mmCIF file of N, CA and C in Angstrom:
data_model
loop_
_atom_site.group_PDB
_atom_site.id
_atom_site.type_symbol
_atom_site.label_atom_id
_atom_site.label_comp_id
_atom_site.label_asym_id
_atom_site.label_seq_id
_atom_site.Cartn_x
_atom_site.Cartn_y
_atom_site.Cartn_z
ATOM 1 N N GLN O 24 0.832 -1.196 0.000
ATOM 2 C CA GLN O 24 0.000 0.000 0.000
ATOM 3 C C GLN O 24 0.868 1.248 0.000
ATOM 4 N N VAL O 25 0.280 2.322 -0.517
ATOM 5 C CA VAL O 25 0.945 3.614 -0.549
ATOM 6 C C VAL O 25 0.069 4.617 0.191
ATOM 7 N N GLN O 26 0.673 5.374 1.075
ATOM 8 C CA GLN O 26 -0.036 6.448 1.765
ATOM 9 C C GLN O 26 0.511 7.785 1.279
ATOM 10 N N LEU O 27 -0.398 8.723 1.064
ATOM 11 C CA LEU O 27 -0.035 10.054 0.578
ATOM 12 C C LEU O 27 -0.513 11.096 1.587
ATOM 13 N N ALA O 28 0.380 11.984 1.981
ATOM 14 C CA ALA O 28 0.043 13.013 2.963
ATOM 15 C C ALA O 28 0.331 14.386 2.385
ATOM 16 N N GLU O 29 -0.734 15.172 2.180
ATOM 17 C CA GLU O 29 -0.596 16.516 1.610
ATOM 18 C C GLU O 29 -0.415 17.550 2.718
ATOM 19 N N SER O 30 0.212 18.650 2.354
ATOM 20 C CA SER O 30 0.351 19.791 3.248
ATOM 21 C C SER O 30 0.497 21.053 2.414
ATOM 22 N N GLY O 31 0.253 22.201 3.051
ATOM 23 C CA GLY O 31 0.519 23.468 2.391
ATOM 24 C C GLY O 31 -0.690 24.249 1.939
ATOM 25 N N GLY O 32 -1.877 23.724 2.110
ATOM 26 C CA GLY O 32 -3.060 24.473 1.707
ATOM 27 C C GLY O 32 -3.331 25.625 2.647
ATOM 28 N N GLY O 33 -4.328 26.443 2.280
ATOM 29 C CA GLY O 33 -4.690 27.557 3.135
ATOM 30 C C GLY O 33 -5.444 28.623 2.385
ATOM 31 N N LEU O 34 -5.528 29.786 3.017
ATOM 32 C CA LEU O 34 -6.219 30.941 2.457
ATOM 33 C C LEU O 34 -5.198 31.929 1.923
ATOM 34 N N VAL O 35 -5.422 32.390 0.711
ATOM 35 C CA VAL O 35 -4.497 33.341 0.095
ATOM 36 C C VAL O 35 -5.293 34.339 -0.726
ATOM 37 N N GLN O 36 -4.767 35.555 -0.837
ATOM 38 C CA GLN O 36 -5.438 36.569 -1.640
ATOM 39 C C GLN O 36 -5.178 36.355 -3.122
ATOM 40 N N PRO O 37 -6.065 36.832 -3.976
ATOM 41 C CA PRO O 37 -5.817 36.730 -5.424
ATOM 42 C C PRO O 37 -4.465 37.340 -5.780
ATOM 43 N N GLY O 38 -3.755 36.643 -6.657
ATOM 44 C CA GLY O 38 -2.419 37.071 -7.046
ATOM 45 C C GLY O 38 -1.322 36.507 -6.166
ATOM 46 N N GLY O 39 -1.706 35.871 -5.074
ATOM 47 C CA GLY O 39 -0.732 35.308 -4.150
ATOM 48 C C GLY O 39 -0.227 33.948 -4.572
ATOM 49 N N SER O 40 0.590 33.360 -3.697
ATOM 50 C CA SER O 40 1.216 32.072 -3.990
ATOM 51 C C SER O 40 1.049 31.112 -2.820
ATOM 52 N N LEU O 41 1.028 29.836 -3.167
ATOM 53 C CA LEU O 41 1.053 28.757 -2.190
ATOM 54 C C LEU O 41 1.888 27.627 -2.753
ATOM 55 N N ARG O 42 2.463 26.834 -1.863
ATOM 56 C CA ARG O 42 3.202 25.651 -2.282
ATOM 57 C C ARG O 42 2.638 24.445 -1.552
ATOM 58 N N LEU O 43 2.150 23.493 -2.326
ATOM 59 C CA LEU O 43 1.653 22.238 -1.771
ATOM 60 C C LEU O 43 2.743 21.185 -1.832
ATOM 61 N N ALA O 44 2.732 20.299 -0.849
ATOM 62 C CA ALA O 44 3.654 19.170 -0.840
ATOM 63 C C ALA O 44 2.873 17.894 -0.556
ATOM 64 N N CYS O 45 3.349 16.797 -1.101
ATOM 65 C CA CYS O 45 2.718 15.501 -0.878
ATOM 66 C C CYS O 45 3.819 14.468 -0.707
ATOM 67 N N ALA O 46 3.866 13.869 0.470
ATOM 68 C CA ALA O 46 4.873 12.865 0.773
ATOM 69 C C ALA O 46 4.266 11.474 0.716
ATOM 70 N N ALA O 47 4.928 10.595 -0.007
ATOM 71 C CA ALA O 47 4.476 9.216 -0.123
ATOM 72 C C ALA O 47 5.218 8.337 0.872
ATOM 73 N N SER O 48 4.496 7.375 1.434
ATOM 74 C CA SER O 48 5.108 6.415 2.346
ATOM 75 C C SER O 48 4.485 5.043 2.112
ATOM 76 N N GLY O 49 5.075 4.026 2.706
ATOM 77 C CA GLY O 49 4.569 2.673 2.500
ATOM 78 C C GLY O 49 5.386 1.962 1.429
ATOM 79 N N THR O 50 4.701 1.248 0.557
ATOM 80 C CA THR O 50 5.362 0.484 -0.508
ATOM 81 C C THR O 50 5.591 1.416 -1.690
ATOM 82 N N ILE O 51 6.646 2.181 -1.622
ATOM 83 C CA ILE O 51 6.846 3.282 -2.561
ATOM 84 C C ILE O 51 7.817 2.970 -3.681
ATOM 85 N N PHE O 52 8.446 1.812 -3.659
ATOM 86 C CA PHE O 52 9.548 1.565 -4.589
ATOM 87 C C PHE O 52 9.104 1.546 -6.040
ATOM 88 N N SER O 53 7.829 1.264 -6.296
ATOM 89 C CA SER O 53 7.377 1.138 -7.677
ATOM 90 C C SER O 53 6.457 2.276 -8.112
ATOM 91 N N ILE O 54 6.428 3.369 -7.351
ATOM 92 C CA ILE O 54 5.584 4.498 -7.746
ATOM 93 C C ILE O 54 6.069 5.046 -9.071
ATOM 94 N N ASN O 55 5.141 5.306 -9.981
ATOM 95 C CA ASN O 55 5.485 5.826 -11.303
ATOM 96 C C ASN O 55 5.082 7.298 -11.382
ATOM 97 N N ASN O 56 3.865 7.554 -11.803
ATOM 98 C CA ASN O 56 3.412 8.939 -11.920
ATOM 99 C C ASN O 56 2.923 9.476 -10.576
ATOM 100 N N MET O 57 3.149 10.756 -10.355
ATOM 101 C CA MET O 57 2.548 11.473 -9.227
ATOM 102 C C MET O 57 1.915 12.744 -9.774
ATOM 103 N N GLY O 58 0.938 13.246 -9.049
ATOM 104 C CA GLY O 58 0.298 14.443 -9.566
ATOM 105 C C GLY O 58 -0.687 15.055 -8.609
ATOM 106 N N TRP O 59 -1.326 16.105 -9.106
ATOM 107 C CA TRP O 59 -2.316 16.843 -8.337
ATOM 108 C C TRP O 59 -3.610 16.973 -9.135
ATOM 109 N N TYR O 60 -4.701 16.788 -8.440
ATOM 110 C CA TYR O 60 -6.034 17.000 -8.979
ATOM 111 C C TYR O 60 -6.758 17.948 -8.022
ATOM 112 N N ARG O 61 -7.834 18.526 -8.492
ATOM 113 C CA ARG O 61 -8.609 19.404 -7.614
ATOM 114 C C ARG O 61 -10.091 19.237 -7.870
ATOM 115 N N GLN O 62 -10.861 19.555 -6.837
ATOM 116 C CA GLN O 62 -12.311 19.471 -6.941
ATOM 117 C C GLN O 62 -12.932 20.662 -6.242
ATOM 118 N N ALA O 63 -13.612 21.479 -7.023
ATOM 119 C CA ALA O 63 -14.327 22.632 -6.498
ATOM 120 C C ALA O 63 -15.752 22.215 -6.137
ATOM 121 N N PRO O 64 -16.407 22.957 -5.253
ATOM 122 C CA PRO O 64 -17.784 22.607 -4.862
ATOM 123 C C PRO O 64 -18.699 22.507 -6.076
ATOM 124 N N GLY O 65 -19.425 21.408 -6.173
ATOM 125 C CA GLY O 65 -20.377 21.213 -7.251
ATOM 126 C C GLY O 65 -19.767 20.825 -8.581
ATOM 127 N N LYS O 66 -18.450 20.592 -8.599
ATOM 128 C CA LYS O 66 -17.775 20.232 -9.851
ATOM 129 C C LYS O 66 -17.078 18.890 -9.717
ATOM 130 N N GLN O 67 -16.746 18.319 -10.859
ATOM 131 C CA GLN O 67 -16.029 17.055 -10.867
ATOM 132 C C GLN O 67 -14.542 17.291 -10.574
ATOM 133 N N ARG O 68 -13.895 16.261 -10.084
ATOM 134 C CA ARG O 68 -12.463 16.327 -9.861
ATOM 135 C C ARG O 68 -11.765 16.458 -11.217
ATOM 136 N N GLU O 69 -10.774 17.341 -11.281
ATOM 137 C CA GLU O 69 -10.075 17.569 -12.540
ATOM 138 C C GLU O 69 -8.572 17.536 -12.349
ATOM 139 N N LEU O 70 -7.903 17.214 -13.444
ATOM 140 C CA LEU O 70 -6.447 17.183 -13.443
ATOM 141 C C LEU O 70 -5.888 18.592 -13.294
ATOM 142 N N VAL O 71 -4.857 18.725 -12.447
ATOM 143 C CA VAL O 71 -4.107 19.974 -12.370
ATOM 144 C C VAL O 71 -2.758 19.783 -13.068
ATOM 145 N N ALA O 72 -1.968 18.843 -12.580
ATOM 146 C CA ALA O 72 -0.665 18.579 -13.186
ATOM 147 C C ALA O 72 -0.168 17.209 -12.741
ATOM 148 N N THR O 73 0.637 16.594 -13.609
ATOM 149 C CA THR O 73 1.251 15.311 -13.277
ATOM 150 C C THR O 73 2.721 15.342 -13.641
ATOM 151 N N ILE O 74 3.470 14.420 -13.047
ATOM 152 C CA ILE O 74 4.901 14.310 -13.334
ATOM 153 C C ILE O 74 5.303 12.845 -13.235
ATOM 154 N N THR O 75 6.083 12.404 -14.209
ATOM 155 C CA THR O 75 6.550 11.027 -14.191
ATOM 156 C C THR O 75 7.800 10.912 -13.322
ATOM 157 N N ARG O 76 8.225 9.676 -13.100
ATOM 158 C CA ARG O 76 9.434 9.469 -12.312
ATOM 159 C C ARG O 76 10.642 10.124 -12.999
ATOM 160 N N ALA O 77 10.601 10.170 -14.309
ATOM 161 C CA ALA O 77 11.697 10.771 -15.071
ATOM 162 C C ALA O 77 11.612 12.294 -15.137
ATOM 163 N N GLY O 78 10.520 12.859 -14.618
ATOM 164 C CA GLY O 78 10.404 14.313 -14.586
ATOM 165 C C GLY O 78 9.623 14.938 -15.725
ATOM 166 N N ILE O 79 8.962 14.128 -16.522
ATOM 167 C CA ILE O 79 8.135 14.659 -17.611
ATOM 168 C C ILE O 79 6.822 15.153 -17.015
ATOM 169 N N THR O 80 6.469 16.382 -17.341
ATOM 170 C CA THR O 80 5.296 17.001 -16.722
ATOM 171 C C THR O 80 4.166 17.217 -17.721
ATOM 172 N N ASN O 81 2.989 17.339 -17.157
ATOM 173 C CA ASN O 81 1.788 17.647 -17.924
ATOM 174 C C ASN O 81 0.922 18.514 -17.031
ATOM 175 N N ALA O 82 0.284 19.541 -17.621
ATOM 176 C CA ALA O 82 -0.537 20.433 -16.804
ATOM 177 C C ALA O 82 -1.786 20.846 -17.567
ATOM 178 N N ALA O 83 -2.825 21.129 -16.829
ATOM 179 C CA ALA O 83 -4.049 21.637 -17.428
ATOM 180 C C ALA O 83 -3.801 23.027 -18.015
ATOM 181 N N ASP O 84 -4.505 23.326 -19.094
ATOM 182 C CA ASP O 84 -4.330 24.632 -19.736
ATOM 183 C C ASP O 84 -4.619 25.777 -18.772
ATOM 184 N N SER O 85 -5.560 25.566 -17.869
ATOM 185 C CA SER O 85 -5.975 26.630 -16.956
ATOM 186 C C SER O 85 -4.892 27.034 -15.959
ATOM 187 N N VAL O 86 -3.878 26.200 -15.788
ATOM 188 C CA VAL O 86 -2.827 26.514 -14.809
ATOM 189 C C VAL O 86 -1.455 26.677 -15.444
ATOM 190 N N LYS O 87 -1.340 26.424 -16.734
ATOM 191 C CA LYS O 87 -0.043 26.566 -17.400
ATOM 192 C C LYS O 87 0.459 27.992 -17.269
ATOM 193 N N GLY O 88 1.743 28.115 -16.942
ATOM 194 C CA GLY O 88 2.337 29.438 -16.767
ATOM 195 C C GLY O 88 2.170 29.994 -15.366
ATOM 196 N N ARG O 89 1.318 29.343 -14.543
ATOM 197 C CA ARG O 89 1.106 29.822 -13.164
ATOM 198 C C ARG O 89 1.510 28.771 -12.134
ATOM 199 N N PHE O 90 1.255 27.502 -12.428
ATOM 200 C CA PHE O 90 1.562 26.415 -11.505
ATOM 201 C C PHE O 90 2.749 25.614 -12.029
ATOM 202 N N THR O 91 3.589 25.152 -11.113
ATOM 203 C CA THR O 91 4.741 24.334 -11.481
ATOM 204 C C THR O 91 4.772 23.092 -10.601
ATOM 205 N N ILE O 92 4.801 21.934 -11.239
ATOM 206 C CA ILE O 92 4.901 20.683 -10.494
ATOM 207 C C ILE O 92 6.351 20.212 -10.521
ATOM 208 N N SER O 93 6.803 19.681 -9.393
ATOM 209 C CA SER O 93 8.162 19.140 -9.319
ATOM 210 C C SER O 93 8.148 17.937 -8.386
ATOM 211 N N ARG O 94 9.267 17.233 -8.397
ATOM 212 C CA ARG O 94 9.291 15.971 -7.661
ATOM 213 C C ARG O 94 10.695 15.718 -7.148
ATOM 214 N N ASP O 95 10.776 15.220 -5.923
ATOM 215 C CA ASP O 95 12.044 14.806 -5.335
ATOM 216 C C ASP O 95 11.934 13.305 -5.087
ATOM 217 N N ASN O 96 12.508 12.514 -5.969
ATOM 218 C CA ASN O 96 12.387 11.061 -5.850
ATOM 219 C C ASN O 96 13.072 10.536 -4.592
ATOM 220 N N ALA O 97 14.139 11.187 -4.174
ATOM 221 C CA ALA O 97 14.848 10.743 -2.968
ATOM 222 C C ALA O 97 13.982 10.900 -1.722
ATOM 223 N N LYS O 98 13.120 11.911 -1.729
ATOM 224 C CA LYS O 98 12.225 12.159 -0.596
ATOM 225 C C LYS O 98 10.818 11.629 -0.847
ATOM 226 N N ASN O 99 10.603 11.045 -2.026
ATOM 227 C CA ASN O 99 9.276 10.516 -2.386
ATOM 228 C C ASN O 99 8.202 11.579 -2.195
ATOM 229 N N THR O 100 8.506 12.759 -2.657
ATOM 230 C CA THR O 100 7.629 13.907 -2.455
ATOM 231 C C THR O 100 7.408 14.631 -3.773
ATOM 232 N N VAL O 101 6.161 15.056 -3.979
ATOM 233 C CA VAL O 101 5.814 15.868 -5.138
ATOM 234 C C VAL O 101 5.321 17.219 -4.629
ATOM 235 N N TYR O 102 5.661 18.263 -5.363
ATOM 236 C CA TYR O 102 5.317 19.623 -4.976
ATOM 237 C C TYR O 102 4.470 20.280 -6.063
ATOM 238 N N LEU O 103 3.671 21.250 -5.636
ATOM 239 C CA LEU O 103 2.933 22.077 -6.585
ATOM 240 C C LEU O 103 3.105 23.523 -6.150
ATOM 241 N N GLN O 104 3.902 24.274 -6.912
ATOM 242 C CA GLN O 104 4.068 25.694 -6.671
ATOM 243 C C GLN O 104 2.988 26.430 -7.438
ATOM 244 N N MET O 105 2.154 27.153 -6.710
ATOM 245 C CA MET O 105 1.029 27.847 -7.330
ATOM 246 C C MET O 105 1.234 29.350 -7.190
ATOM 247 N N ASP O 106 1.391 30.027 -8.300
ATOM 248 C CA ASP O 106 1.578 31.473 -8.338
ATOM 249 C C ASP O 106 0.420 32.136 -9.059
ATOM 250 N N SER O 107 0.293 33.433 -8.875
ATOM 251 C CA SER O 107 -0.768 34.202 -9.539
ATOM 252 C C SER O 107 -2.127 33.537 -9.347
ATOM 253 N N LEU O 108 -2.412 33.168 -8.131
ATOM 254 C CA LEU O 108 -3.645 32.446 -7.842
ATOM 255 C C LEU O 108 -4.874 33.296 -8.101
ATOM 256 N N LYS O 109 -5.927 32.623 -8.570
ATOM 257 C CA LYS O 109 -7.196 33.267 -8.899
ATOM 258 C C LYS O 109 -8.304 32.660 -8.031
ATOM 259 N N PRO O 110 -9.387 33.377 -7.845
ATOM 260 C CA PRO O 110 -10.505 32.813 -7.073
ATOM 261 C C PRO O 110 -10.992 31.477 -7.636
ATOM 262 N N GLU O 111 -10.927 31.316 -8.945
ATOM 263 C CA GLU O 111 -11.379 30.058 -9.547
ATOM 264 C C GLU O 111 -10.435 28.890 -9.276
ATOM 265 N N ASP O 112 -9.298 29.142 -8.651
ATOM 266 C CA ASP O 112 -8.417 28.052 -8.229
ATOM 267 C C ASP O 112 -8.856 27.460 -6.889
ATOM 268 N N THR O 113 -9.843 28.069 -6.265
ATOM 269 C CA THR O 113 -10.344 27.566 -4.985
ATOM 270 C C THR O 113 -10.905 26.160 -5.155
ATOM 271 N N ALA O 114 -10.402 25.230 -4.364
ATOM 272 C CA ALA O 114 -10.815 23.830 -4.465
ATOM 273 C C ALA O 114 -10.100 23.028 -3.387
ATOM 274 N N VAL O 115 -10.519 21.783 -3.247
ATOM 275 C CA VAL O 115 -9.735 20.819 -2.482
ATOM 276 C C VAL O 115 -8.748 20.184 -3.455
ATOM 277 N N TYR O 116 -7.489 20.210 -3.099
ATOM 278 C CA TYR O 116 -6.439 19.670 -3.952
ATOM 279 C C TYR O 116 -6.015 18.296 -3.421
ATOM 280 N N TYR O 117 -6.028 17.328 -4.321
ATOM 281 C CA TYR O 117 -5.719 15.945 -3.968
ATOM 282 C C TYR O 117 -4.419 15.498 -4.639
ATOM 283 N N CYS O 118 -3.584 14.866 -3.861
ATOM 284 C CA CYS O 118 -2.374 14.248 -4.393
ATOM 285 C C CYS O 118 -2.725 12.860 -4.932
ATOM 286 N N ASN O 119 -2.062 12.485 -6.000
ATOM 287 C CA ASN O 119 -2.309 11.188 -6.627
ATOM 288 C C ASN O 119 -0.989 10.512 -6.985
ATOM 289 N N ALA O 120 -0.974 9.192 -6.861
ATOM 290 C CA ALA O 120 0.202 8.427 -7.281
ATOM 291 C C ALA O 120 -0.259 7.099 -7.850
ATOM 292 N N ASP O 121 0.517 6.576 -8.782
ATOM 293 C CA ASP O 121 0.168 5.253 -9.285
ATOM 294 C C ASP O 121 1.411 4.379 -9.410
ATOM 295 N N ARG O 122 1.153 3.100 -9.509
ATOM 296 C CA ARG O 122 2.235 2.153 -9.728
ATOM 297 C C ARG O 122 1.678 0.959 -10.484
ATOM 298 N N TRP O 123 2.549 0.321 -11.238
ATOM 299 C CA TRP O 123 2.166 -0.836 -12.030
ATOM 300 C C TRP O 123 2.844 -2.066 -11.440
ATOM 301 N N ILE O 124 2.052 -3.088 -11.187
ATOM 302 C CA ILE O 124 2.577 -4.344 -10.669
ATOM 303 C C ILE O 124 1.991 -5.475 -11.503
ATOM 304 N N LEU O 125 2.867 -6.173 -12.205
ATOM 305 C CA LEU O 125 2.447 -7.312 -13.044
ATOM 306 C C LEU O 125 1.315 -6.914 -13.984
ATOM 307 N N GLY O 126 1.448 -5.748 -14.588
ATOM 308 C CA GLY O 126 0.481 -5.307 -15.583
ATOM 309 C C GLY O 126 -0.788 -4.694 -15.029
ATOM 310 N N VAL O 127 -0.874 -4.574 -13.738
ATOM 311 C CA VAL O 127 -2.064 -3.993 -13.107
ATOM 312 C C VAL O 127 -1.693 -2.635 -12.515
ATOM 313 N N ARG O 128 -2.523 -1.620 -12.832
ATOM 314 C CA ARG O 128 -2.271 -0.278 -12.314
ATOM 315 C C ARG O 128 -3.011 -0.092 -11.000
ATOM 316 N N TYR O 129 -2.271 0.386 -10.012
ATOM 317 C CA TYR O 129 -2.850 0.712 -8.713
ATOM 318 C C TYR O 129 -2.782 2.217 -8.540
ATOM 319 N N ASN O 130 -3.899 2.807 -8.116
ATOM 320 C CA ASN O 130 -4.042 4.257 -8.019
ATOM 321 C C ASN O 130 -4.288 4.649 -6.567
ATOM 322 N N TYR O 131 -3.606 5.670 -6.095
ATOM 323 C CA TYR O 131 -3.708 6.081 -4.697
ATOM 324 C C TYR O 131 -4.009 7.572 -4.606
ATOM 325 N N TRP O 132 -4.763 7.944 -3.553
ATOM 326 C CA TRP O 132 -5.146 9.337 -3.342
ATOM 327 C C TRP O 132 -4.827 9.769 -1.919
ATOM 328 N N GLY O 133 -4.463 11.046 -1.775
ATOM 329 C CA GLY O 133 -4.347 11.638 -0.461
ATOM 330 C C GLY O 133 -5.708 12.079 0.044
ATOM 331 N N GLN O 134 -5.729 12.634 1.248
ATOM 332 C CA GLN O 134 -7.007 13.014 1.865
ATOM 333 C C GLN O 134 -7.483 14.389 1.389
ATOM 334 N N GLY O 135 -6.624 15.131 0.734
ATOM 335 C CA GLY O 135 -6.994 16.446 0.202
ATOM 336 C C GLY O 135 -6.602 17.577 1.124
ATOM 337 N N THR O 136 -6.298 18.716 0.518
ATOM 338 C CA THR O 136 -5.987 19.918 1.277
ATOM 339 C C THR O 136 -6.727 21.097 0.636
ATOM 340 N N GLN O 137 -7.352 21.913 1.463
ATOM 341 C CA GLN O 137 -8.171 23.007 0.962
ATOM 342 C C GLN O 137 -7.301 24.197 0.563
ATOM 343 N N VAL O 138 -7.567 24.715 -0.629
ATOM 344 C CA VAL O 138 -6.957 25.961 -1.091
ATOM 345 C C VAL O 138 -8.089 26.944 -1.358
ATOM 346 N N THR O 139 -8.047 28.080 -0.696
ATOM 347 C CA THR O 139 -9.065 29.110 -0.870
ATOM 348 C C THR O 139 -8.398 30.403 -1.296
ATOM 349 N N VAL O 140 -8.835 30.932 -2.436
ATOM 350 C CA VAL O 140 -8.296 32.185 -2.965
ATOM 351 C C VAL O 140 -9.399 33.229 -2.864
ATOM 352 N N SER O 141 -9.205 34.165 -1.961
ATOM 353 C CA SER O 141 -10.250 35.154 -1.709
ATOM 354 C C SER O 141 -9.650 36.391 -1.058
ATOM 355 N N SER O 142 -10.252 37.525 -1.367
ATOM 356 C CA SER O 142 -9.823 38.771 -0.740
ATOM 357 C C SER O 142 -10.656 39.057 0.497
#
């Protein structure tokens, strides 16, 4: 099993910055992709950004140029640097990780951290 623990959420004014972190623990040796998703009230969970073990990144168009995902494999931690935050970025942000074992993909989620952008 893999456990994911997020930190770094909070309240920030529009235009401000926050940095989220997600530390993986447990059976972590085979973790492949890590990433961040978010879910706003009344909306479906959506992709924010992902990063492979090799460091290849992917991000939603809505956050490109403002959010940066990075990863420290030695610490089994993924980060999300969020700059120029907007009220529409308000959501619960979930960390995600996956691993493949004998051709089967296992998907893991953190408990979520609230990000609120408001003046």
